[in-house]
Amino acid sequence: GIVNDILDLAKLEAGRLEIDRGQYSLVSLLENALELNRPYCTECNCRMVLNYEERDRSRLIDCDENRLLQVLTNLLTNAAKYSRDDEDIEVSLVIDGDSARIEVTDHGPGIPEEQKQHVFQRFNQIGTPVNQKMAGTGLGLRISKQLIELNDGTIGFRSIPDESTTFYFTLPLAQP
C-alpha cells in the first residue's frame, strides 16, 4: 500500500497518471466504498452510515471509478482512525444543481487550527499517534486532492476541535 501510494503520488506530480473515465451510479459507488472499508472500520470499533435522498439513486457521475474508490477509501479509513469507539462515520451525498457533494464526517478529536494549513501536504499526519488507532503514511489526503482535481472536482474540509471533522469533495454530475 505504501509503495503504491508513493508511485501514485510520483505519477500525479509528474502529470503522468492516466484517468479512465466512465459513467457510474454515484450511490452504487458509495455503497461499494462502504462495503470495501467495512472490515477496517470494524477493526477501528466504528460504523459507517450512508445518507442520501432516494431520488438521487439514479444519478450518474463521469469519473474514474477506481480512483474515486481510492479517494473514498482514503477518507473512510482516515475517519475510522480518528473516530471515537462506537461512533458512526457519516457519509452523505448532496446533489446541488449539476454537481454532487460527498461528505465524510467522523466524531474524533478534530484538526487543531494551527495544523489546518498542512492537511493536504505530503507525508503530513495530523495530531499525534495517540489520536490514531492505525498507522498511516501521510499521503492519502494529498493523493485524494490531486485525484479529485483530475476528475474536475474540488476537495476541502471543516473541523471542530474535540467534536468532528468533515472532509468533502464536489464533482460534476454526468450529463444525460
XYZ file of C-alpha atoms in Angstrom:
176
model
C 0.000 0.000 0.000
C 2.759 2.440 0.909
C 4.673 1.674 -2.293
C 1.505 2.151 -4.369
C 0.810 5.491 -2.651
C 4.337 6.710 -3.393
C 4.069 5.553 -7.022
C 0.666 7.228 -7.431
C 1.978 10.446 -5.912
C 5.012 10.429 -8.218
C 2.791 9.875 -11.281
C 0.361 12.584 -10.161
C 3.084 15.132 -9.557
C 4.713 14.312 -12.907
C 1.356 14.643 -14.705
C 1.542 11.024 -15.894
C -1.362 9.384 -14.109
C -3.965 8.148 -16.559
C -7.630 8.772 -15.776
C -10.066 6.187 -17.166
C -13.428 7.962 -17.223
C -16.823 6.368 -17.427
C -20.341 6.989 -16.184
C -21.225 5.325 -12.896
C -24.067 5.323 -10.413
C -22.903 7.566 -7.594
C -24.940 5.792 -4.906
C -23.628 2.405 -6.064
C -20.060 3.724 -5.881
C -20.661 4.980 -2.342
C -22.243 1.676 -1.285
C -19.290 -0.205 -2.784
C -16.792 2.021 -0.949
C -18.564 1.424 2.364
C -18.647 -2.319 1.808
C -14.940 -2.439 0.889
C -13.988 -0.460 4.008
C -16.380 -2.086 6.500
C -13.762 -4.561 7.863
C -11.309 -1.707 8.517
C -13.988 0.300 10.327
C -14.983 -2.730 12.375
C -11.347 -3.158 13.386
C -11.343 0.510 14.474
C -14.558 -0.011 16.508
C -16.768 2.301 14.468
C -19.631 2.031 11.974
C -20.489 3.732 8.682
C -23.846 5.222 7.741
C -24.788 6.344 4.214
C -27.233 9.243 3.849
C -28.823 10.196 0.517
C -32.182 11.028 -0.984
C -33.773 8.019 -2.702
C -34.442 10.162 -5.796
C -30.647 10.515 -6.201
C -30.088 6.758 -6.582
C -30.189 7.098 -10.378
C -27.668 9.975 -10.545
C -24.611 9.274 -12.661
C -21.165 10.713 -12.331
C -18.478 10.919 -15.004
C -15.251 9.839 -13.311
C -12.526 7.235 -12.970
C -14.314 4.639 -10.817
C -11.169 3.084 -9.331
C -9.644 6.439 -8.487
C -12.868 7.659 -6.879
C -12.942 4.470 -4.796
C -9.331 5.217 -3.835
C -10.330 8.703 -2.621
C -13.302 7.341 -0.695
C -11.107 4.666 0.883
C -8.608 7.323 1.984
C -11.356 9.434 3.541
C -13.147 6.500 5.186
C -10.007 4.949 6.664
C -8.877 8.334 7.989
C -12.291 8.836 9.562
C -12.105 5.353 11.119
C -8.627 6.018 12.513
C -9.753 9.178 14.248
C -13.297 8.220 15.285
C -14.072 7.511 18.880
C -15.098 3.938 19.654
C -18.703 3.035 18.835
C -19.271 6.231 16.827
C -20.781 6.449 13.352
C -18.894 7.737 10.354
C -21.485 9.605 8.342
C -21.200 9.524 4.556
C -23.605 11.936 2.882
C -24.491 12.646 -0.728
C -25.949 16.050 -1.515
C -26.989 16.991 -5.056
C -26.812 20.701 -5.855
C -27.695 21.589 -9.435
C -25.202 19.930 -11.780
C -22.830 18.747 -9.070
C -22.629 16.138 -6.339
C -21.097 16.787 -2.933
C -19.890 13.813 -0.915
C -19.139 14.350 2.772
C -17.374 12.005 5.203
C -17.775 13.022 8.851
C -16.033 11.484 11.847
C -16.562 12.268 15.516
C -12.988 12.363 16.724
C -10.521 14.902 18.052
C -10.831 17.293 15.111
C -7.969 19.149 13.465
C -6.224 21.823 15.528
C -6.346 25.293 13.970
C -2.552 25.504 13.667
C -2.443 22.284 11.613
C -5.262 23.022 9.159
C -2.979 24.624 6.566
C -0.895 21.442 6.369
C -3.707 18.906 5.830
C -3.099 18.312 2.107
C 0.717 18.327 2.264
C 2.522 15.086 1.563
C 3.861 12.982 4.411
C 1.802 15.060 6.821
C -0.156 13.438 9.613
C -2.395 15.491 11.846
C -2.254 15.024 15.575
C -0.153 12.537 17.441
C -0.039 8.743 17.269
C -2.173 8.719 20.418
C -5.051 10.100 18.314
C -4.824 7.309 15.769
C -5.969 3.733 16.010
C -3.964 2.615 12.951
C -0.757 3.791 11.292
C -0.713 5.820 8.073
C 1.747 7.339 5.601
C 0.549 10.931 5.410
C -0.017 10.594 1.644
C -3.710 9.773 1.378
C -5.122 13.289 1.545
C -2.518 14.693 -0.848
C -3.293 11.936 -3.361
C -7.042 12.384 -2.843
C -6.822 16.116 -3.531
C -4.975 15.568 -6.782
C -7.299 12.756 -7.901
C -10.414 14.834 -7.239
C -8.929 17.752 -9.168
C -8.085 15.419 -12.094
C -11.760 14.422 -12.102
C -12.763 18.117 -12.407
C -13.735 18.458 -8.745
C -12.785 20.284 -5.583
C -11.993 18.975 -2.098
C -11.932 20.572 1.321
C -12.737 20.077 4.977
C -14.154 21.681 8.078
C -13.292 20.695 11.604
C -14.473 21.494 15.094
C -11.802 20.587 17.677
C -12.899 17.850 20.108
C -16.111 17.296 18.129
C -15.892 16.326 14.448
C -14.158 16.626 11.098
C -15.859 16.547 7.707
C -13.921 16.026 4.506
C -15.950 16.756 1.410
C -15.496 16.801 -2.324
C -17.632 18.046 -5.159
C -17.748 16.541 -8.648
C -19.855 17.386 -11.693
C -22.736 15.052 -12.459
C -22.761 13.245 -15.806
C -24.875 14.970 -18.405
C -27.704 12.854 -19.827
